[in-house]
PDB file of C-alpha atoms in Angstrom:
ATOM      1  CA  LYS A   1     132.488  83.301  89.149  1.00 66.00           C
ATOM      2  CA  ALA A   2     128.865  84.411  88.994  1.00 79.00           C
ATOM      3  CA  GLY A   3     128.199  88.135  89.088  1.00 93.00           C
ATOM      4  CA  VAL A   4     125.654  90.064  91.104  1.00 96.00           C
ATOM      5  CA  THR A   5     122.176  88.726  90.432  1.00 97.00           C
ATOM      6  CA  GLN A   6     119.073  90.843  90.830  1.00 98.00           C
ATOM      7  CA  THR A   7     115.483  89.708  90.620  1.00 97.00           C
ATOM      8  CA  PRO A   8     113.064  90.516  89.217  1.00 97.00           C
ATOM      9  CA  ARG A   9     114.561  92.365  86.239  1.00 97.00           C
ATOM     10  CA  TYR A  10     111.352  94.185  85.363  1.00 97.00           C
ATOM     11  CA  LEU A  11     108.181  94.847  87.276  1.00 96.00           C
ATOM     12  CA  ILE A  12     105.153  97.072  87.103  1.00 98.00           C
ATOM     13  CA  LYS A  13     103.241  98.198  90.177  1.00 98.00           C
ATOM     14  CA  THR A  14     100.511 100.710  90.910  1.00 98.00           C
ATOM     15  CA  ARG A  15     100.611 103.612  93.336  1.00 98.00           C
ATOM     16  CA  GLY A  16     100.149 102.584  96.936  1.00 98.00           C
ATOM     17  CA  GLN A  17     101.455  99.055  96.476  1.00 98.00           C
ATOM     18  CA  GLN A  18     104.695  97.775  97.911  1.00 98.00           C
ATOM     19  CA  VAL A  19     107.574  95.993  96.216  1.00 98.00           C
ATOM     20  CA  THR A  20     110.442  93.759  97.293  1.00 98.00           C
ATOM     21  CA  LEU A  21     113.602  93.467  95.231  1.00 98.00           C
ATOM     22  CA  SER A  22     116.232  90.810  95.730  1.00 98.00           C
ATOM     23  CA  CYS A  23     119.989  90.785  95.281  1.00 98.00           C
ATOM     24  CA  SER A  24     122.500  87.945  95.443  1.00 98.00           C
ATOM     25  CA  PRO A  25     126.062  89.281  95.740  1.00 96.00           C
ATOM     26  CA  ILE A  26     129.197  87.762  94.322  1.00 94.00           C
ATOM     27  CA  SER A  27     130.265  84.773  96.375  1.00 93.00           C
ATOM     28  CA  GLY A  28     132.476  85.907  99.251  1.00 90.00           C
ATOM     29  CA  HIS A  29     131.336  89.524  99.124  1.00 90.00           C
ATOM     30  CA  ARG A  30     129.933  90.674 102.426  1.00 90.00           C
ATOM     31  CA  SER A  31     128.948  94.249 101.612  1.00 91.00           C
ATOM     32  CA  VAL A  32     125.807  94.987  99.607  1.00 94.00           C
ATOM     33  CA  SER A  33     124.759  98.474  98.552  1.00 95.00           C
ATOM     34  CA  TRP A  34     121.623  99.676  96.825  1.00 97.00           C
ATOM     35  CA  TYR A  35     121.366 102.595  94.425  1.00 97.00           C
ATOM     36  CA  GLN A  36     118.458 104.212  92.614  1.00 98.00           C
ATOM     37  CA  GLN A  37     119.047 105.427  89.066  1.00 97.00           C
ATOM     38  CA  THR A  38     116.702 107.882  87.349  1.00 95.00           C
ATOM     39  CA  PRO A  39     117.197 110.121  84.302  1.00 90.00           C
ATOM     40  CA  GLY A  40     116.708 113.241  86.411  1.00 87.00           C
ATOM     41  CA  GLN A  41     118.736 112.462  89.526  1.00 90.00           C
ATOM     42  CA  GLY A  42     121.213 109.916  88.216  1.00 92.00           C
ATOM     43  CA  LEU A  43     122.578 107.294  90.591  1.00 95.00           C
ATOM     44  CA  GLN A  44     121.732 107.909  94.224  1.00 96.00           C
ATOM     45  CA  PHE A  45     122.845 105.884  97.219  1.00 95.00           C
ATOM     46  CA  LEU A  46     120.067 104.209  99.178  1.00 97.00           C
ATOM     47  CA  PHE A  47     121.796 102.105 101.835  1.00 94.00           C
ATOM     48  CA  GLU A  48     124.587  99.658 102.487  1.00 93.00           C
ATOM     49  CA  TYR A  49     124.641  96.464 104.514  1.00 94.00           C
ATOM     50  CA  PHE A  50     127.541  94.516 105.898  1.00 91.00           C
ATOM     51  CA  SER A  51     127.194  91.342 107.955  1.00 90.00           C
ATOM     52  CA  GLU A  52     123.439  91.847 108.258  1.00 94.00           C
ATOM     53  CA  THR A  53     123.844  95.381 109.668  1.00 94.00           C
ATOM     54  CA  GLN A  54     122.982  98.617 107.927  1.00 93.00           C
ATOM     55  CA  ARG A  55     126.153 100.684 107.965  1.00 89.00           C
ATOM     56  CA  ASN A  56     125.187 103.620 105.807  1.00 89.00           C
ATOM     57  CA  LYS A  57     121.959 105.208 104.680  1.00 92.00           C
ATOM     58  CA  GLY A  58     121.227 107.778 102.005  1.00 93.00           C
ATOM     59  CA  ASN A  59     118.651 110.557 102.006  1.00 93.00           C
ATOM     60  CA  PHE A  60     115.564 108.583 101.148  1.00 96.00           C
ATOM     61  CA  PRO A  61     112.287 108.462 103.085  1.00 97.00           C
ATOM     62  CA  GLY A  62     111.485 105.654 105.498  1.00 96.00           C
ATOM     63  CA  ARG A  63     109.343 103.958 102.827  1.00 98.00           C
ATOM     64  CA  PHE A  64     112.626 102.586 101.518  1.00 98.00           C
ATOM     65  CA  SER A  65     114.042  99.824 103.657  1.00 97.00           C
ATOM     66  CA  GLY A  66     116.343  96.891 103.302  1.00 97.00           C
ATOM     67  CA  ARG A  67     117.864  93.949 105.019  1.00 97.00           C
ATOM     68  CA  GLN A  68     120.667  91.481 104.596  1.00 97.00           C
ATOM     69  CA  PHE A  69     120.620  87.818 105.417  1.00 97.00           C
ATOM     70  CA  SER A  70     123.346  85.648 106.918  1.00 95.00           C
ATOM     71  CA  ASN A  71     124.343  84.412 103.444  1.00 94.00           C
ATOM     72  CA  SER A  72     124.882  88.075 102.398  1.00 94.00           C
ATOM     73  CA  ARG A  73     121.854  88.080 100.109  1.00 97.00           C
ATOM     74  CA  SER A  74     119.908  91.300 100.423  1.00 98.00           C
ATOM     75  CA  GLU A  75     116.419  92.584  99.823  1.00 98.00           C
ATOM     76  CA  MET A  76     115.058  96.079  99.578  1.00 98.00           C
ATOM     77  CA  ASN A  77     111.465  97.043 100.083  1.00 98.00           C
ATOM     78  CA  VAL A  78     109.567 100.115  98.997  1.00 98.00           C
ATOM     79  CA  SER A  79     106.169 100.628 100.604  1.00 96.00           C
ATOM     80  CA  THR A  80     103.316 102.896  99.527  1.00 97.00           C
ATOM     81  CA  LEU A  81     104.744 103.321  96.046  1.00 98.00           C
ATOM     82  CA  GLU A  82     104.667 106.738  94.372  1.00 97.00           C
ATOM     83  CA  LEU A  83     105.007 107.591  90.692  1.00 97.00           C
ATOM     84  CA  GLY A  84     108.422 109.086  91.431  1.00 96.00           C
ATOM     85  CA  ASP A  85     109.717 105.722  92.611  1.00 98.00           C
ATOM     86  CA  SER A  86     109.856 104.543  89.004  1.00 98.00           C
ATOM     87  CA  ALA A  87     113.540 103.876  88.470  1.00 97.00           C
ATOM     88  CA  LEU A  88     116.262 101.343  87.907  1.00 97.00           C
ATOM     89  CA  TYR A  89     117.303  99.901  91.267  1.00 98.00           C
ATOM     90  CA  LEU A  90     120.876  98.698  91.245  1.00 98.00           C
ATOM     91  CA  CYS A  91     122.489  96.406  93.744  1.00 97.00           C
ATOM     92  CA  ALA A  92     126.251  96.341  94.132  1.00 95.00           C
ATOM     93  CA  SER A  93     128.529  94.136  96.153  1.00 93.00           C
ATOM     94  CA  SER A  94     132.105  94.364  97.369  1.00 88.00           C
ATOM     95  CA  LEU A  95     134.348  92.385  99.666  1.00 82.00           C
ATOM     96  CA  ASP A  96     134.098  95.160 102.195  1.00 74.00           C
ATOM     97  CA  SER A  97     132.917  98.708 101.681  1.00 57.00           C
ATOM     98  CA  VAL A  98     136.014 100.113 103.323  1.00 58.00           C
ATOM     99  CA  SER A  99     138.140  98.408 100.701  1.00 55.00           C
ATOM    100  CA  GLU A 100     140.434 100.997  99.222  1.00 57.00           C
ATOM    101  CA  THR A 101     139.910  99.912  95.646  1.00 61.00           C
ATOM    102  CA  GLY A 102     136.557 101.629  95.646  1.00 59.00           C
ATOM    103  CA  GLU A 103     135.281  98.899  93.366  1.00 80.00           C
ATOM    104  CA  LEU A 104     131.654  98.008  93.468  1.00 88.00           C
ATOM    105  CA  PHE A 105     130.356  95.179  91.308  1.00 91.00           C
ATOM    106  CA  PHE A 106     126.911  96.092  90.052  1.00 95.00           C
ATOM    107  CA  GLY A 107     124.084  93.872  88.958  1.00 96.00           C
ATOM    108  CA  GLU A 108     121.991  94.672  85.902  1.00 96.00           C
ATOM    109  CA  GLY A 109     119.266  96.192  88.018  1.00 97.00           C
ATOM    110  CA  SER A 110     115.560  95.845  88.620  1.00 98.00           C
ATOM    111  CA  ARG A 111     113.518  98.246  86.533  1.00 97.00           C
ATOM    112  CA  LEU A 112     110.441  99.349  88.463  1.00 98.00           C
ATOM    113  CA  THR A 113     107.568 101.157  86.790  1.00 98.00           C
ATOM    114  CA  VAL A 114     104.876 102.649  89.011  1.00 98.00           C
ATOM    115  CA  LEU A 115     101.568 103.440  87.312  1.00 97.00           C
TER     116      LEU A 115
ATOM    117  CA  GLN B   1     123.648 122.442  93.965  1.00 78.00           C
ATOM    118  CA  LYS B   2     124.752 118.839  93.585  1.00 86.00           C
ATOM    119  CA  GLU B   3     127.880 117.582  95.337  1.00 93.00           C
ATOM    120  CA  VAL B   4     129.194 116.261  92.020  1.00 96.00           C
ATOM    121  CA  GLU B   5     128.562 117.983  88.702  1.00 96.00           C
ATOM    122  CA  GLN B   6     129.019 116.266  85.352  1.00 95.00           C
ATOM    123  CA  ASP B   7     127.919 117.439  81.929  1.00 88.00           C
ATOM    124  CA  PRO B   8     125.395 114.839  80.703  1.00 85.00           C
ATOM    125  CA  GLY B   9     126.228 115.496  77.049  1.00 87.00           C
ATOM    126  CA  PRO B  10     125.538 113.766  74.764  1.00 93.00           C
ATOM    127  CA  LEU B  11     129.050 113.804  73.334  1.00 95.00           C
ATOM    128  CA  SER B  12     129.717 112.470  69.846  1.00 96.00           C
ATOM    129  CA  VAL B  13     133.235 112.156  68.394  1.00 96.00           C
ATOM    130  CA  PRO B  14     134.837 110.329  65.445  1.00 97.00           C
ATOM    131  CA  GLU B  15     136.736 107.097  65.922  1.00 97.00           C
ATOM    132  CA  GLY B  16     140.357 107.678  66.897  1.00 97.00           C
ATOM    133  CA  ALA B  17     139.706 111.006  68.612  1.00 97.00           C
ATOM    134  CA  ILE B  18     140.877 111.847  72.119  1.00 97.00           C
ATOM    135  CA  VAL B  19     137.937 112.149  74.484  1.00 97.00           C
ATOM    136  CA  SER B  20     137.974 114.287  77.610  1.00 97.00           C
ATOM    137  CA  LEU B  21     135.336 113.790  80.314  1.00 97.00           C
ATOM    138  CA  ASN B  22     135.193 115.924  83.425  1.00 97.00           C
ATOM    139  CA  CYS B  23     133.546 116.308  86.797  1.00 97.00           C
ATOM    140  CA  THR B  24     133.670 118.969  89.459  1.00 97.00           C
ATOM    141  CA  TYR B  25     132.790 118.491  93.094  1.00 97.00           C
ATOM    142  CA  SER B  26     132.200 120.564  96.184  1.00 96.00           C
ATOM    143  CA  ASN B  27     132.969 118.215  99.096  1.00 94.00           C
ATOM    144  CA  SER B  28     136.638 118.574 100.027  1.00 93.00           C
ATOM    145  CA  ALA B  29     136.404 115.400 102.150  1.00 92.00           C
ATOM    146  CA  PHE B  30     136.270 113.182  99.052  1.00 92.00           C
ATOM    147  CA  GLN B  31     139.422 111.104  98.811  1.00 89.00           C
ATOM    148  CA  TYR B  32     138.467 108.284  96.445  1.00 89.00           C
ATOM    149  CA  PHE B  33     137.715 109.065  92.819  1.00 92.00           C
ATOM    150  CA  MET B  34     136.388 106.596  90.311  1.00 92.00           C
ATOM    151  CA  TRP B  35     135.140 106.367  86.766  1.00 95.00           C
ATOM    152  CA  TYR B  36     132.491 103.832  85.930  1.00 96.00           C
ATOM    153  CA  ARG B  37     131.290 102.868  82.458  1.00 97.00           C
ATOM    154  CA  GLN B  38     127.701 101.833  81.862  1.00 97.00           C
ATOM    155  CA  TYR B  39     126.528 100.206  78.671  1.00 96.00           C
ATOM    156  CA  SER B  40     122.852 100.328  77.768  1.00 92.00           C
ATOM    157  CA  ARG B  41     120.718  97.983  79.892  1.00 89.00           C
ATOM    158  CA  LYS B  42     123.722  97.009  82.025  1.00 92.00           C
ATOM    159  CA  GLY B  43     124.982  97.953  85.458  1.00 94.00           C
ATOM    160  CA  PRO B  44     128.003 100.268  85.804  1.00 95.00           C
ATOM    161  CA  GLU B  45     131.469  98.699  85.806  1.00 94.00           C
ATOM    162  CA  LEU B  46     134.587 100.215  87.330  1.00 91.00           C
ATOM    163  CA  LEU B  47     136.968 101.656  84.758  1.00 93.00           C
ATOM    164  CA  MET B  48     139.498 103.636  86.765  1.00 90.00           C
ATOM    165  CA  TYR B  49     140.154 104.314  90.411  1.00 87.00           C
ATOM    166  CA  THR B  50     142.374 106.989  91.963  1.00 86.00           C
ATOM    167  CA  TYR B  51     143.119 107.775  95.556  1.00 82.00           C
ATOM    168  CA  SER B  52     143.800 111.450  96.313  1.00 76.00           C
ATOM    169  CA  SER B  53     145.467 113.672  93.707  1.00 81.00           C
ATOM    170  CA  GLY B  54     147.501 112.709  90.691  1.00 84.00           C
ATOM    171  CA  ASN B  55     147.334 110.806  87.434  1.00 89.00           C
ATOM    172  CA  LYS B  56     146.715 107.170  86.686  1.00 91.00           C
ATOM    173  CA  GLU B  57     147.076 105.490  83.328  1.00 93.00           C
ATOM    174  CA  ASP B  58     145.631 102.177  82.168  1.00 92.00           C
ATOM    175  CA  GLY B  59     146.030 101.407  78.503  1.00 96.00           C
ATOM    176  CA  ARG B  60     144.101 103.991  76.493  1.00 97.00           C
ATOM    177  CA  PHE B  61     142.570 105.520  79.638  1.00 97.00           C
ATOM    178  CA  THR B  62     144.064 108.209  81.888  1.00 96.00           C
ATOM    179  CA  ALA B  63     142.403 109.526  85.034  1.00 96.00           C
ATOM    180  CA  GLN B  64     143.455 112.822  86.587  1.00 96.00           C
ATOM    181  CA  VAL B  65     142.510 114.282  89.948  1.00 95.00           C
ATOM    182  CA  ASP B  66     143.157 117.878  90.959  1.00 94.00           C
ATOM    183  CA  LYS B  67     142.000 118.214  94.544  1.00 93.00           C
ATOM    184  CA  SER B  68     143.000 121.869  94.783  1.00 93.00           C
ATOM    185  CA  SER B  69     140.541 122.690  91.985  1.00 94.00           C
ATOM    186  CA  LYS B  70     138.048 119.947  92.960  1.00 95.00           C
ATOM    187  CA  TYR B  71     138.189 118.689  89.387  1.00 95.00           C
ATOM    188  CA  ILE B  72     138.634 115.223  87.928  1.00 96.00           C
ATOM    189  CA  SER B  73     139.075 114.104  84.347  1.00 97.00           C
ATOM    190  CA  LEU B  74     139.078 110.958  82.262  1.00 97.00           C
ATOM    191  CA  PHE B  75     140.905 110.888  78.934  1.00 97.00           C
ATOM    192  CA  ILE B  76     140.340 108.213  76.332  1.00 97.00           C
ATOM    193  CA  ARG B  77     142.964 107.953  73.589  1.00 97.00           C
ATOM    194  CA  ASP B  78     142.386 106.344  70.199  1.00 97.00           C
ATOM    195  CA  SER B  79     138.684 106.072  70.938  1.00 97.00           C
ATOM    196  CA  GLN B  80     136.824 103.055  69.526  1.00 97.00           C
ATOM    197  CA  PRO B  81     133.130 102.498  68.730  1.00 97.00           C
ATOM    198  CA  SER B  82     133.120  99.960  71.583  1.00 96.00           C
ATOM    199  CA  ASP B  83     133.840 102.865  73.959  1.00 97.00           C
ATOM    200  CA  SER B  84     130.334 104.198  73.269  1.00 97.00           C
ATOM    201  CA  ALA B  85     128.631 104.173  76.668  1.00 97.00           C
ATOM    202  CA  THR B  86     127.671 106.410  79.562  1.00 97.00           C
ATOM    203  CA  TYR B  87     130.626 107.404  81.720  1.00 98.00           C
ATOM    204  CA  LEU B  88     129.947 108.146  85.369  1.00 97.00           C
ATOM    205  CA  CYS B  89     132.337 109.794  87.766  1.00 97.00           C
ATOM    206  CA  ALA B  90     131.983 108.744  91.384  1.00 94.00           C
ATOM    207  CA  MET B  91     133.570 109.845  94.624  1.00 92.00           C
ATOM    208  CA  SER B  92     133.582 108.874  98.242  1.00 90.00           C
ATOM    209  CA  VAL B  93     135.052 109.784 101.563  1.00 86.00           C
ATOM    210  CA  GLY B  94     135.926 106.158 102.318  1.00 76.00           C
ATOM    211  CA  GLY B  95     136.572 103.554  99.626  1.00 67.00           C
ATOM    212  CA  ALA B  96     133.508 101.884  98.164  1.00 69.00           C
ATOM    213  CA  GLN B  97     131.379 103.288 100.914  1.00 75.00           C
ATOM    214  CA  LYS B  98     128.450 105.494  99.938  1.00 88.00           C
ATOM    215  CA  LEU B  99     129.571 106.602  96.481  1.00 91.00           C
ATOM    216  CA  VAL B 100     128.327 109.927  95.159  1.00 94.00           C
ATOM    217  CA  PHE B 101     127.891 109.796  91.398  1.00 96.00           C
ATOM    218  CA  GLY B 102     127.851 112.442  88.716  1.00 96.00           C
ATOM    219  CA  GLN B 103     124.945 112.557  86.298  1.00 95.00           C
ATOM    220  CA  GLY B 104     126.890 110.583  83.689  1.00 95.00           C
ATOM    221  CA  THR B 105     128.021 111.642  80.202  1.00 96.00           C
ATOM    222  CA  ARG B 106     126.632 109.728  77.242  1.00 96.00           C
ATOM    223  CA  LEU B 107     129.466 109.205  74.747  1.00 97.00           C
ATOM    224  CA  THR B 108     129.139 107.995  71.156  1.00 97.00           C
ATOM    225  CA  ILE B 109     132.176 107.127  69.040  1.00 97.00           C
ATOM    226  CA  ASN B 110     131.326 107.245  65.341  1.00 96.00           C
ATOM    227  CA  PRO B 111     133.133 104.820  62.971  1.00 95.00           C
TER     228      PRO B 111
END
């Protein structure tokens, strides 16, 4: 069974640009969550989608947005990039976020560098 | 103050030692407690999961939750060099929904 796939793995952008990251969840998983990981703040929740609807949102500005498609694949977008957006962006999938196992399956992440 | 506090280390111990990793938290609504392990250049993977208070054992790993003290622990017995990784505690109010992570503790097991 294929794991969570994130593309691209690495990318470099300049301030003011926008970026779109893609995530393909494990087959059959309907919940997709996005997390930002930085050395200073650690892993922080961005948002979660289930059946194409955003169910939860973290404390990030509106420049961070996402969506989920009917096949459960998800994208996140960051507009007007700032230096502080440099981070590893992790996508995670689960059968359903209210599953009691608490298990998220993470991808290897997309490492974004903003210059 | 962060909702979940975890000493980032680094922590270095000899092979075979017992390792103790800890987190404290402030939100009494947390009911789900997890430990994830993250190897370099990889995404985190679930190691242990506990609902509410109590202990849970899985092989060399034991997770403890003390809700009265808002304190969780992970013990690793007979530690191996392959256990070298960053260990992240995580908590949530509802299952896998909106996890709140600790900073992560970088652990090195020396042969």
